[in-house]
Coordinates of C-alpha atoms and ligand atoms in Angstrom, one line a residue:
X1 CA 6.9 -147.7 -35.0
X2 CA 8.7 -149.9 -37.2
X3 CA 10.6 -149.1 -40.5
X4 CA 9.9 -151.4 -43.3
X5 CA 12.5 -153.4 -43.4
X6 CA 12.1 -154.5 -39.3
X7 CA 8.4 -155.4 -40.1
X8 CA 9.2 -157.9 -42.8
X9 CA 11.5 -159.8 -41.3
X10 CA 9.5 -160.0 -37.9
X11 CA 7.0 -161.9 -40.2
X12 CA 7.5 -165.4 -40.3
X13 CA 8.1 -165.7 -44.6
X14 CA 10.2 -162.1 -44.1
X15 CA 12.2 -164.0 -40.9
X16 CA 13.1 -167.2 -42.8
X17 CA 14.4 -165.2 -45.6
X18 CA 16.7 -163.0 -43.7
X19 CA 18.1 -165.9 -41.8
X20 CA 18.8 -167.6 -45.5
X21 CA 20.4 -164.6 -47.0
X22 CA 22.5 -163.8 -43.7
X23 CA 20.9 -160.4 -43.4
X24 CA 20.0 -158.8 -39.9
X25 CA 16.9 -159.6 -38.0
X26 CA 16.5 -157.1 -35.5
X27 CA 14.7 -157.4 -32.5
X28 CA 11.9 -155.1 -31.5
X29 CA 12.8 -153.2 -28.6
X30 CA 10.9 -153.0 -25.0
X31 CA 10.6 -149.5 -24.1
X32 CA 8.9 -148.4 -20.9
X33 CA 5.4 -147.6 -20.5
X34 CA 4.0 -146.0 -17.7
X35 CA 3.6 -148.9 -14.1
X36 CA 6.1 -151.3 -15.9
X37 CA 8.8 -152.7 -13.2
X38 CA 12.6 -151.2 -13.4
X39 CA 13.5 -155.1 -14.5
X40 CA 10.8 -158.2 -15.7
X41 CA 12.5 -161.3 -14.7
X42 CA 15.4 -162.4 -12.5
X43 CA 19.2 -160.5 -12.1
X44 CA 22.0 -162.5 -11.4
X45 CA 24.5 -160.4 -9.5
X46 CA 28.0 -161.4 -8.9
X47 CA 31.7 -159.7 -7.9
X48 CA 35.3 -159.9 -7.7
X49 CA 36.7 -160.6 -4.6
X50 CA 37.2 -157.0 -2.8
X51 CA 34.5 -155.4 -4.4
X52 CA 33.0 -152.2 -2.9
X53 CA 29.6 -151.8 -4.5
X54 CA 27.7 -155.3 -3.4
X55 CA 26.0 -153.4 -1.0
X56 CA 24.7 -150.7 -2.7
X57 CA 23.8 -152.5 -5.6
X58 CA 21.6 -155.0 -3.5
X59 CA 19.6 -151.8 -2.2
X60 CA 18.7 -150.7 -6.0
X61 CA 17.7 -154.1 -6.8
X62 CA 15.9 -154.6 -3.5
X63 CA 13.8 -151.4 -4.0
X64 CA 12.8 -152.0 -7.6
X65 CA 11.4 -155.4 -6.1
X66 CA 13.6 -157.3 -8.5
X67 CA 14.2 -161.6 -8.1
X68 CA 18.1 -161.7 -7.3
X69 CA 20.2 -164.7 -7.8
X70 CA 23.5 -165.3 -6.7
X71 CA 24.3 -168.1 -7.9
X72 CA 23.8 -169.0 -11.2
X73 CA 20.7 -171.4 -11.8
X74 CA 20.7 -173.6 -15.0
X75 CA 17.3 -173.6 -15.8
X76 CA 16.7 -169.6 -15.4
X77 CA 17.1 -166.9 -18.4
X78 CA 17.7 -163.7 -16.7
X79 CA 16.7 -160.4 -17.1
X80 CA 20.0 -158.6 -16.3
X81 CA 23.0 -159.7 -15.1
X82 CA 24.9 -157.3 -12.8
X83 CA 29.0 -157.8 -12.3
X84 CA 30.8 -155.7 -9.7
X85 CA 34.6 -155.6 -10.8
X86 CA 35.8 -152.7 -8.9
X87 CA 37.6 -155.2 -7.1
X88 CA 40.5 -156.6 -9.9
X89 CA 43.4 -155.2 -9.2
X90 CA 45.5 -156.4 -12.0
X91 CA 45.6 -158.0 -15.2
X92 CA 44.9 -161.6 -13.9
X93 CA 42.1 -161.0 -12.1
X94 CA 40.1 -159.6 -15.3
X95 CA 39.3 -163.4 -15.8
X96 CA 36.9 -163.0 -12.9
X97 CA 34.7 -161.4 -16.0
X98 CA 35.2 -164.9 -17.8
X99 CA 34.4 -166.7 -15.0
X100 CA 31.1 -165.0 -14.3
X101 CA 30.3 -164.2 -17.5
X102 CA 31.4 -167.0 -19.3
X103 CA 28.1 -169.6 -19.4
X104 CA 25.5 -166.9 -18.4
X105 CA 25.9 -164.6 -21.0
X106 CA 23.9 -167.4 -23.0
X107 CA 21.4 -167.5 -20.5
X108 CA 19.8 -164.1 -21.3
X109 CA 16.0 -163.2 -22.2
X110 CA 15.5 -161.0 -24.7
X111 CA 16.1 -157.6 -24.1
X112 CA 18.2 -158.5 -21.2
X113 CA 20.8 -156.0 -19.4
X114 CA 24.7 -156.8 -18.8
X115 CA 26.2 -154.4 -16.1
X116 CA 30.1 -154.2 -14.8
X117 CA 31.0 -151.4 -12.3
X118 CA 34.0 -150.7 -12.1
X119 CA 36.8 -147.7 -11.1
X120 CA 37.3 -144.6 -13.3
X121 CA 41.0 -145.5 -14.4
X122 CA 42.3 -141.4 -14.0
X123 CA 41.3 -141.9 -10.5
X124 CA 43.9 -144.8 -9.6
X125 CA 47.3 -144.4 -8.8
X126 CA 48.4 -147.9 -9.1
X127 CA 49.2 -148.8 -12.7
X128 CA 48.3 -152.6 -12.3
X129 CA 44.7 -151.4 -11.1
X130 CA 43.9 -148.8 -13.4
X131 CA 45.3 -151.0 -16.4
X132 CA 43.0 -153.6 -15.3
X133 CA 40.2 -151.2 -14.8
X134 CA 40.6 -149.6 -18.5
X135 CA 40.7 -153.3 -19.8
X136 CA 36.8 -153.6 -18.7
X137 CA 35.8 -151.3 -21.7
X138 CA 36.7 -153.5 -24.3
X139 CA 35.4 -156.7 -22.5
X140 CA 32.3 -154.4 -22.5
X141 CA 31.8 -153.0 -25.8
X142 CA 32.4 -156.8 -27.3
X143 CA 29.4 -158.0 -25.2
X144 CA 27.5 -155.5 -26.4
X145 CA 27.9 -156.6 -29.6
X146 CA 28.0 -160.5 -29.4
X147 CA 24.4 -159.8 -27.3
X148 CA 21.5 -160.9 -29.8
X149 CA 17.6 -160.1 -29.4
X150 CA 17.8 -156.4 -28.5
X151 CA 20.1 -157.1 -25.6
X152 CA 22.5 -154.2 -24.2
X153 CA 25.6 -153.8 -22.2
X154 CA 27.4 -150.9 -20.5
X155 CA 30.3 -149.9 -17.9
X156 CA 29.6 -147.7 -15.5
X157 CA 32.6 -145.9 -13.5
X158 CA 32.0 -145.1 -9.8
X159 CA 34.3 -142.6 -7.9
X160 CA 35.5 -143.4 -4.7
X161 CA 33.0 -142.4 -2.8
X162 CA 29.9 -142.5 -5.3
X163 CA 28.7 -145.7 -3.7
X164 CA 26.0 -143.7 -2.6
X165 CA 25.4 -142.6 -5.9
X166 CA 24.4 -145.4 -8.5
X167 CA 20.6 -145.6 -7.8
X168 CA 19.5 -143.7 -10.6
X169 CA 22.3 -145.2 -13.0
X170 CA 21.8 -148.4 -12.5
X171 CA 17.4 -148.1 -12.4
X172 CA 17.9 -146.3 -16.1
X173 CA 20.2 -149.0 -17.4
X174 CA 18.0 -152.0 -16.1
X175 CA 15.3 -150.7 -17.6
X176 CA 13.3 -150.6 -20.8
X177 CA 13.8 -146.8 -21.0
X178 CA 17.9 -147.6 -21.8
X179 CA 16.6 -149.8 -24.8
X180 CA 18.8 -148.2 -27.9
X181 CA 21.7 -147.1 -25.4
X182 CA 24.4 -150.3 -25.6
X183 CA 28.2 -150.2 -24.9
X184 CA 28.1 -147.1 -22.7
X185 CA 30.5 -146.1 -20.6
X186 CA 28.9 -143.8 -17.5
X187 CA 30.7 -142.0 -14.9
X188 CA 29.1 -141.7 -11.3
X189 CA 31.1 -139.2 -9.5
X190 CA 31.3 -138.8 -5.2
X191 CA 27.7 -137.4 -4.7
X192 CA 24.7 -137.1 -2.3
X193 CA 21.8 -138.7 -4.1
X194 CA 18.1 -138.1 -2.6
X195 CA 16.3 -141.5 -2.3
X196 CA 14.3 -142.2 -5.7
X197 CA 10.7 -141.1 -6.4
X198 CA 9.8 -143.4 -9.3
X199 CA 6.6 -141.7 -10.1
X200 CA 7.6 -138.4 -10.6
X201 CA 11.0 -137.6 -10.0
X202 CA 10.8 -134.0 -11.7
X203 CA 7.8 -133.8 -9.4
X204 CA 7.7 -129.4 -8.6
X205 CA 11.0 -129.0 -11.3
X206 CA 10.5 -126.3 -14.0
X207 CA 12.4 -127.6 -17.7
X208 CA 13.2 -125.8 -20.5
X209 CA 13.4 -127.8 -24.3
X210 CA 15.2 -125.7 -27.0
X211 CA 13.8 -127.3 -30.6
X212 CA 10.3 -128.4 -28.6
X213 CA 8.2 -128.2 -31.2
X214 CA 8.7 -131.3 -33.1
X215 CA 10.9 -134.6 -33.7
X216 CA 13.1 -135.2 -30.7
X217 CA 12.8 -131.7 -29.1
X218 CA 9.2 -132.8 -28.4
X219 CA 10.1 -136.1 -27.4
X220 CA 12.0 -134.6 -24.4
X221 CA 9.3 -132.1 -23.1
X222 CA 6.7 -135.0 -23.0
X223 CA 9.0 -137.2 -21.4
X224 CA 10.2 -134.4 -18.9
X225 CA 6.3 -133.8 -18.2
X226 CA 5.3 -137.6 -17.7
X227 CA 7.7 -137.8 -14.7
X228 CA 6.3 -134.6 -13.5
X229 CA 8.4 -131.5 -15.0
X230 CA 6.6 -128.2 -15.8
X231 CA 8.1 -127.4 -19.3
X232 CA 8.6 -124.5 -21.3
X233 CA 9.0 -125.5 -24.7
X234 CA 10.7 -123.3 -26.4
X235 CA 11.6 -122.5 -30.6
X236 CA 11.6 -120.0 -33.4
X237 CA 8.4 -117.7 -33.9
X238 CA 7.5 -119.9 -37.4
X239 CA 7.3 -122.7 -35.4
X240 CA 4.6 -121.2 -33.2
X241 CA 1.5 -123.4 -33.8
X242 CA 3.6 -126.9 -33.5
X243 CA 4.9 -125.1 -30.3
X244 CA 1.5 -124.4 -28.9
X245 CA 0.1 -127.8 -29.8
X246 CA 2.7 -129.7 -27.7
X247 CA 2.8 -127.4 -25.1
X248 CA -1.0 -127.9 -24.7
X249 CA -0.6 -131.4 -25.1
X250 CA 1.9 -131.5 -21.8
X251 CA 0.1 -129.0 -19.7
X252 CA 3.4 -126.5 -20.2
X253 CA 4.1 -123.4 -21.7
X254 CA 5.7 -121.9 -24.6
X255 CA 8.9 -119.1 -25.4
X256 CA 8.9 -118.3 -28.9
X257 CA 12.7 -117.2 -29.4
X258 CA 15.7 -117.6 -31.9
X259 CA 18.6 -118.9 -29.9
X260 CA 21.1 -117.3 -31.9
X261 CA 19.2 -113.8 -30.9
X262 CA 21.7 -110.8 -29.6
X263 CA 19.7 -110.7 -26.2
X264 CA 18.7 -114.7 -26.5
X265 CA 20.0 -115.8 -22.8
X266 CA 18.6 -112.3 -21.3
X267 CA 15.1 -112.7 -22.8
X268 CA 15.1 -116.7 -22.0
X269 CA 16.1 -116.0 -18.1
X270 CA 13.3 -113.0 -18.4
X271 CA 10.8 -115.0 -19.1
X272 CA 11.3 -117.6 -16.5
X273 CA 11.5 -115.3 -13.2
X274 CA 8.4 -113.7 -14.6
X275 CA 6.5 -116.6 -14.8
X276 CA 8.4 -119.1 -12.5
X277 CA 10.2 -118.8 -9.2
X278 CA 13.3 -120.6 -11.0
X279 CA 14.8 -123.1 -13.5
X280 CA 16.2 -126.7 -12.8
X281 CA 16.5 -128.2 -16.1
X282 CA 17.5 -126.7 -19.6
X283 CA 17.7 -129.2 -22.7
X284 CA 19.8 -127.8 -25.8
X285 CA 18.3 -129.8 -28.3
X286 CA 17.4 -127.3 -31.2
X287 CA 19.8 -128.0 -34.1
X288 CA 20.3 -127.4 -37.9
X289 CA 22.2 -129.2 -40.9
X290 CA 23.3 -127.4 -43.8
X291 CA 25.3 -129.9 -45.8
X292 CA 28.2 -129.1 -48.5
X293 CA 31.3 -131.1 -48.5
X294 CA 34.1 -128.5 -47.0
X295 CA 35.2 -127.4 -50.4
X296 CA 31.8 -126.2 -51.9
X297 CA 30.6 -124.7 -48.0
X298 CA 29.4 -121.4 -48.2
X299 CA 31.0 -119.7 -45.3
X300 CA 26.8 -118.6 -44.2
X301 CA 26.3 -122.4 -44.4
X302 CA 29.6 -122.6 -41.8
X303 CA 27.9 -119.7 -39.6
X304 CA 24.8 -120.5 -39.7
X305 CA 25.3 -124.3 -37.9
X306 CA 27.8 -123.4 -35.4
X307 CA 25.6 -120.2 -34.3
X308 CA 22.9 -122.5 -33.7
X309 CA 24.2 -125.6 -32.4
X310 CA 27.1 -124.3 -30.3
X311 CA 27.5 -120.9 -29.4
X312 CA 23.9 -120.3 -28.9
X313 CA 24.3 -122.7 -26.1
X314 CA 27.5 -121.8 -24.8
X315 CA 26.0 -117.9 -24.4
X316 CA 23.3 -119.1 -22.4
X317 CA 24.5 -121.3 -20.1
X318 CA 27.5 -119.0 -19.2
X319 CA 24.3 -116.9 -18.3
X320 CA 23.1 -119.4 -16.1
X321 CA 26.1 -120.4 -14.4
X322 CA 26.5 -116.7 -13.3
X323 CA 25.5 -115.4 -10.0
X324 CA 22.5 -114.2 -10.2
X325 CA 21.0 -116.9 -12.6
X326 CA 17.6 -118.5 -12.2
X327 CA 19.3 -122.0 -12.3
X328 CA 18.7 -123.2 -8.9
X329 CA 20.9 -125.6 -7.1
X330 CA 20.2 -129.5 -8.3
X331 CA 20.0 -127.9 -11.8
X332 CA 20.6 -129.7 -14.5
X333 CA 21.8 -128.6 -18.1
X334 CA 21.9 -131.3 -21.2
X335 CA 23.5 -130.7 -24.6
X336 CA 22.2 -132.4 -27.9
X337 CA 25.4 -133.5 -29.7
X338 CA 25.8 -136.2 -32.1
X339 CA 27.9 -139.6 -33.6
X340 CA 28.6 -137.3 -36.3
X341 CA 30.6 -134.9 -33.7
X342 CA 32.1 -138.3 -32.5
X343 CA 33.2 -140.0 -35.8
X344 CA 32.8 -137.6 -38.5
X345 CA 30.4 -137.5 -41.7
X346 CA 30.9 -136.5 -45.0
X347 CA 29.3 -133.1 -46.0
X348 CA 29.2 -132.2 -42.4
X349 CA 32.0 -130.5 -41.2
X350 CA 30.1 -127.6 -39.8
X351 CA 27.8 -129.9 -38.1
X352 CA 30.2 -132.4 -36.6
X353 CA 32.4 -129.2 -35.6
X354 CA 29.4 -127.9 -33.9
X355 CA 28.5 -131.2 -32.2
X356 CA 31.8 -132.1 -31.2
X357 CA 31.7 -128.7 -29.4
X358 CA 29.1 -129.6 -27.4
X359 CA 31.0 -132.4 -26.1
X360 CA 34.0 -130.1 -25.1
X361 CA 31.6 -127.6 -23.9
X362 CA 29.9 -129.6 -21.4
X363 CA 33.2 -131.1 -20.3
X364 CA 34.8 -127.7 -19.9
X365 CA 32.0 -126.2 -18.0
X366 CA 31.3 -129.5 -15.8
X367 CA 33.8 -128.8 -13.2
X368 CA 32.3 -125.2 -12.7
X369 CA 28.8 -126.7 -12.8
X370 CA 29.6 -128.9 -9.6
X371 CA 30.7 -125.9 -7.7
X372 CA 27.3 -124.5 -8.0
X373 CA 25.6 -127.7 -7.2
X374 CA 24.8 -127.9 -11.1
X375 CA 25.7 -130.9 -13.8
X376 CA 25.6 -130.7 -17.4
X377 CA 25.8 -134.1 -19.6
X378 CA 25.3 -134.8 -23.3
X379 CA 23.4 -137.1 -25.4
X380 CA 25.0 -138.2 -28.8
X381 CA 22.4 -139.6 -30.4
X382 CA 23.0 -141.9 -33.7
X383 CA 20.3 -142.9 -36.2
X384 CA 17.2 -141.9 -34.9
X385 CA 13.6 -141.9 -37.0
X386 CA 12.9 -138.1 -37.2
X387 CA 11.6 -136.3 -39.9
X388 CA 15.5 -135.0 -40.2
X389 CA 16.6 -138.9 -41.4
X390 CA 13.9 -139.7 -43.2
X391 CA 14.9 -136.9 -45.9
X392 CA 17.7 -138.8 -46.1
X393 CA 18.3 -140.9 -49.3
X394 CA 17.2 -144.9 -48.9
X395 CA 20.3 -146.5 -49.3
X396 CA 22.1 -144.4 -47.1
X397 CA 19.2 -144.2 -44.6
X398 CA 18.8 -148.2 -44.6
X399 CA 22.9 -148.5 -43.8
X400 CA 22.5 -145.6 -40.8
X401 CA 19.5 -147.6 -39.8
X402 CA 21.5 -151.0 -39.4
X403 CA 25.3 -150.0 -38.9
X404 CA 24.9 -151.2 -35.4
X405 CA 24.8 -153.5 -32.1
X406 CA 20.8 -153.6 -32.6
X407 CA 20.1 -153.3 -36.6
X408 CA 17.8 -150.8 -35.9
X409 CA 17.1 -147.0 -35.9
X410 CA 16.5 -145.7 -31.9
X411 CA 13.2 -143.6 -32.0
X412 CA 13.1 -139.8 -30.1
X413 CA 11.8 -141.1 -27.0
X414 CA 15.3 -143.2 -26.6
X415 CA 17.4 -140.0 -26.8
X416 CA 14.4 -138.4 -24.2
X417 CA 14.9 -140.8 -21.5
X418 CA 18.2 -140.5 -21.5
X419 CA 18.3 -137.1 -21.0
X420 CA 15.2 -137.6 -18.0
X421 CA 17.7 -139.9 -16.7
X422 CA 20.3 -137.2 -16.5
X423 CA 17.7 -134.7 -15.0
X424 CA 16.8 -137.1 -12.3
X425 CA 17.7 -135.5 -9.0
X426 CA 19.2 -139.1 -8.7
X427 CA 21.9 -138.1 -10.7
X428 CA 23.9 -135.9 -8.9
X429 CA 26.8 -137.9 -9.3
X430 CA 26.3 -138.0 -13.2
X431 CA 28.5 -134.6 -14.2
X432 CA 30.2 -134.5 -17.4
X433 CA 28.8 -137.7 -19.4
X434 CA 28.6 -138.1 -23.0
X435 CA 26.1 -141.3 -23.7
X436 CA 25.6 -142.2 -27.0
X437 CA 22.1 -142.8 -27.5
X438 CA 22.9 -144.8 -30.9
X439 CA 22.4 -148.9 -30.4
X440 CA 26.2 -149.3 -30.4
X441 CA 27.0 -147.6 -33.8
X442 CA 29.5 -149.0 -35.9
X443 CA 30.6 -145.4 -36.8
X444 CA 33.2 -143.8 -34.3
X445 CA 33.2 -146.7 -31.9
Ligands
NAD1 P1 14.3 -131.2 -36.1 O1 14.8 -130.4 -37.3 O2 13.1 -132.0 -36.3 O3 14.0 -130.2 -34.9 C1 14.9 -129.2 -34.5 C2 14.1 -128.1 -33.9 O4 15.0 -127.0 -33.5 C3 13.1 -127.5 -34.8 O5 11.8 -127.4 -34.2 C4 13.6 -126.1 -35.1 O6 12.6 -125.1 -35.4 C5 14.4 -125.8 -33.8 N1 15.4 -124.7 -34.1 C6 16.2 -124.6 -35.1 N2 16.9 -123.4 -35.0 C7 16.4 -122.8 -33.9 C8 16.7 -121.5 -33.3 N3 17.6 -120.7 -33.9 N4 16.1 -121.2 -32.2 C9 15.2 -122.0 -31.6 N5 14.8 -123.2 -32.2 C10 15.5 -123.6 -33.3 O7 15.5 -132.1 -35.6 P2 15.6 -133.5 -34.7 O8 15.9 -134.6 -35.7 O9 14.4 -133.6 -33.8 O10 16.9 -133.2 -33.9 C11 16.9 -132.6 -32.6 C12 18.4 -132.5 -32.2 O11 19.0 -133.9 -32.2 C13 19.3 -131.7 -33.0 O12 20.2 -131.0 -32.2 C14 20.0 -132.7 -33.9 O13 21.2 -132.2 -34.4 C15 20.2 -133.8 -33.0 N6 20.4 -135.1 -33.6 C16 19.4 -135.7 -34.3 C17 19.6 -137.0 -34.9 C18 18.6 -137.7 -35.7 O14 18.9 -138.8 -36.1 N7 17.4 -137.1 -36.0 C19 20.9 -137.6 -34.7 C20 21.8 -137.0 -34.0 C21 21.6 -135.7 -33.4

């Protein structure tokens, strides 16, 4: 599904043309399909000396059947290469990154995956370490965007003690199903991970998708059903027939509600212990615009977003973090924010309020999530190609489109598998998160 623009310069005339005028050629993405391998071609692995994550590292790669080099080969263009830094201790040592780095970051295929683990800084006491440990980001987010041909790079943070942990983390980011998620930072807390079942992880887990019946809300319940998810696909009464049609389409079922409803979170946990014996993943992806700049805002227009966007979801899952709540243990809840809750956007101060929210809401509640065995993550997704952008004007949809690391809008299924990565009983470790889903966006990096 590619916009205009990305088929004409993937033609040979359209290609020669871009290069001549300097303007971006972007790469079409590999996404996953169903039996692809985790990784295609060979990994290069490599780590500072007194590193703590070699060995867990080698088990991931080991079970996804992947080639592993470790040393570098000349005449080899690798699939992913995989640094562990949680070793560097200091300042100096950070040119261990140069060093490994350095002449293999040209040796990439397309598509290819860069990967430094490292130490959450908050979590070290020595200030040389944890200066050396926050310095990785920016070597990070720069990589991500010197990378060409639809490449990606990310950070991820591993507690002391989430060794155990980085299966499903590092399986998401190797793989085609990360493809519009670049310059990432992901946090892995101390966890017990089960083993991974890469056919159908969600295998016996019942969902629930807020927004189901269209655009990225049906993204998610498709995705949530391929690896094995009953889903409940939920969204306003109008919305009915789209509902139904999905739902059919994924062999789930439907809840026609309003979110913002007085008895919403009562009538939503109703309906799932009378149908189900309980709920292990609930996706807040239903969301509205109503633009104005802030001046000319109706104060209905103000309401109206946050009611849907925020508290709806707050009100619900305080309702399903209490006692007697459905949500079993394992349970998993995702919020839909946004870029525009992370830098801002002109004539959307309601919804960048309301998205920002979501980020402070799922880092305010994460702590009580982990108590009940529960962890609740957000997606911010940039420019995707929805119905919602492509009511945007051209010019302004064409500069959303290409404003970052990848030129290129992400499609729905980009934001889905993130969020199936988050509901991955792998993922216990994964509490509190906020991925961008946005190809590196200019825009609030
Ligand atoms: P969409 O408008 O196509 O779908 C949103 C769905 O939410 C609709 O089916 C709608 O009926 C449902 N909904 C709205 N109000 C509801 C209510 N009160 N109760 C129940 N359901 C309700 O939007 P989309 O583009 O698929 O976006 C999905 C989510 O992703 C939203 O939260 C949006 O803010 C977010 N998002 C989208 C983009 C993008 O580029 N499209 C970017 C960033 C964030």
């Amino acid at each position: 599904m590619a916009d205009p623009y990305s088929k004409l310069v993937t033609s040979s005339y359209g290609r020669q043309l871009a290069k001549r005028l300097g303007l971006p050629t972007p790469t079409p993405l590999r996404r996953y399909r169903p039996g692809d391998p985790v990784v295609s071609g060979p990994v290069l692995t490599g780590e500072a000396e007194g590193s703590r994550l070699g060995e867990a590292v080698s088990e991931t790669l080991e079970a996804v059947h992947a080639e592993v080099h470790r040393r570098r080969d000349e005449n080899t263009e690798y699939a992913a290469l995989v640094f562990d830094a949680t070793g560097i201790g200091d300042s100096l040592a950070l040119g261990e990154l140069h060093e490994f780095f350095g002449d293999t970051i040209r040796r990439v295929g397309r598509c290819a995956r860069l990967i430094v683990l490292g130490t959450p800084p908050e979590e070290i006491d020595d200030p040389a370490e944890r200066t050396a440990q926050r310095a990785l980001e920016g070597f990070v987010r720069t990589a991500g965007k010197e990378l060409k041909r639809g490449s990606t790079a990310q950070l991820v943070q591993v507690s002391r003690g989430g060794e155990r942990a980085i299966d499903s983390t590092l399986r998401f980011l190797l793989s085609p199903k990360s493809a519009f998620v670049s310059g990432q930072v992901i946090r892995v807390g101390a966890a017990e991970a089960p083993p991974a079942d890469g056919s159908l992880p969600l295998r016996d887990k019942v969902a629930l998708v807020t927004g189901a019946s269209r655009g990225i809300g049906a993204a998610i319940a498709e995705t949530l059903a391929r690896d094995g998810a009953h889903v409940v696909c939920l969204d306003v009464p109008s919305q009915g027939q789209d509902l139904a049609e999905v739902a059919n389409r994924i062999g789930g079922s439907t809840l026609q509600l309003d979110i913002t409803a007085e008895n919403a979170p009562q009538r939503l946990i109703e309906h799932v212990e009378q149908r189900h014996e309980g709920l292990d993943i609930v996706v807040h992806n239903a969301g509205i615009t109503r633009d104005k700049t802030i001046g000319r805002m109706s104060r209905d227009q103000w309401d109206a977003v946050l009611r849907v966007n925020l508290a709806a979801q707050e009100r619900i899952n305080t309702a399903l973090l209490a006692d007697s709540s459905p949500l079993r243990r394992g349970g998993r809840l995702v919020g839909v924010a946004s870029i525009s809750g992370i830098a801002g956007n002109v004539g959307q101060a309601n919804y960048a309020t309301s998205k920002a929210g979501v980020i402070g809401h799922v880092q305010a509640l994460a702590p009580r999530a982990a108590e009940r065995g529960v962890t609740i993550n957000a997606v911010a997704p940039g420019f995707i190609e929805t119905a919602m952008t492509a009511a945007v004007p051209l010019f302004v949809r064409e500069a959303g489109r290409r404003m970052n690391s990848l030129s290129q809008g992400g499609l729905p299924i980009d934001v889905a598998e993130t969020i199936a990565f988050y509901a991955d009983p792998g993922s216990a470790g994964v509490n509190g998160n906020v991925v961008r889903v946005c190809g590196q966006s200019l825009l609030g990096a």
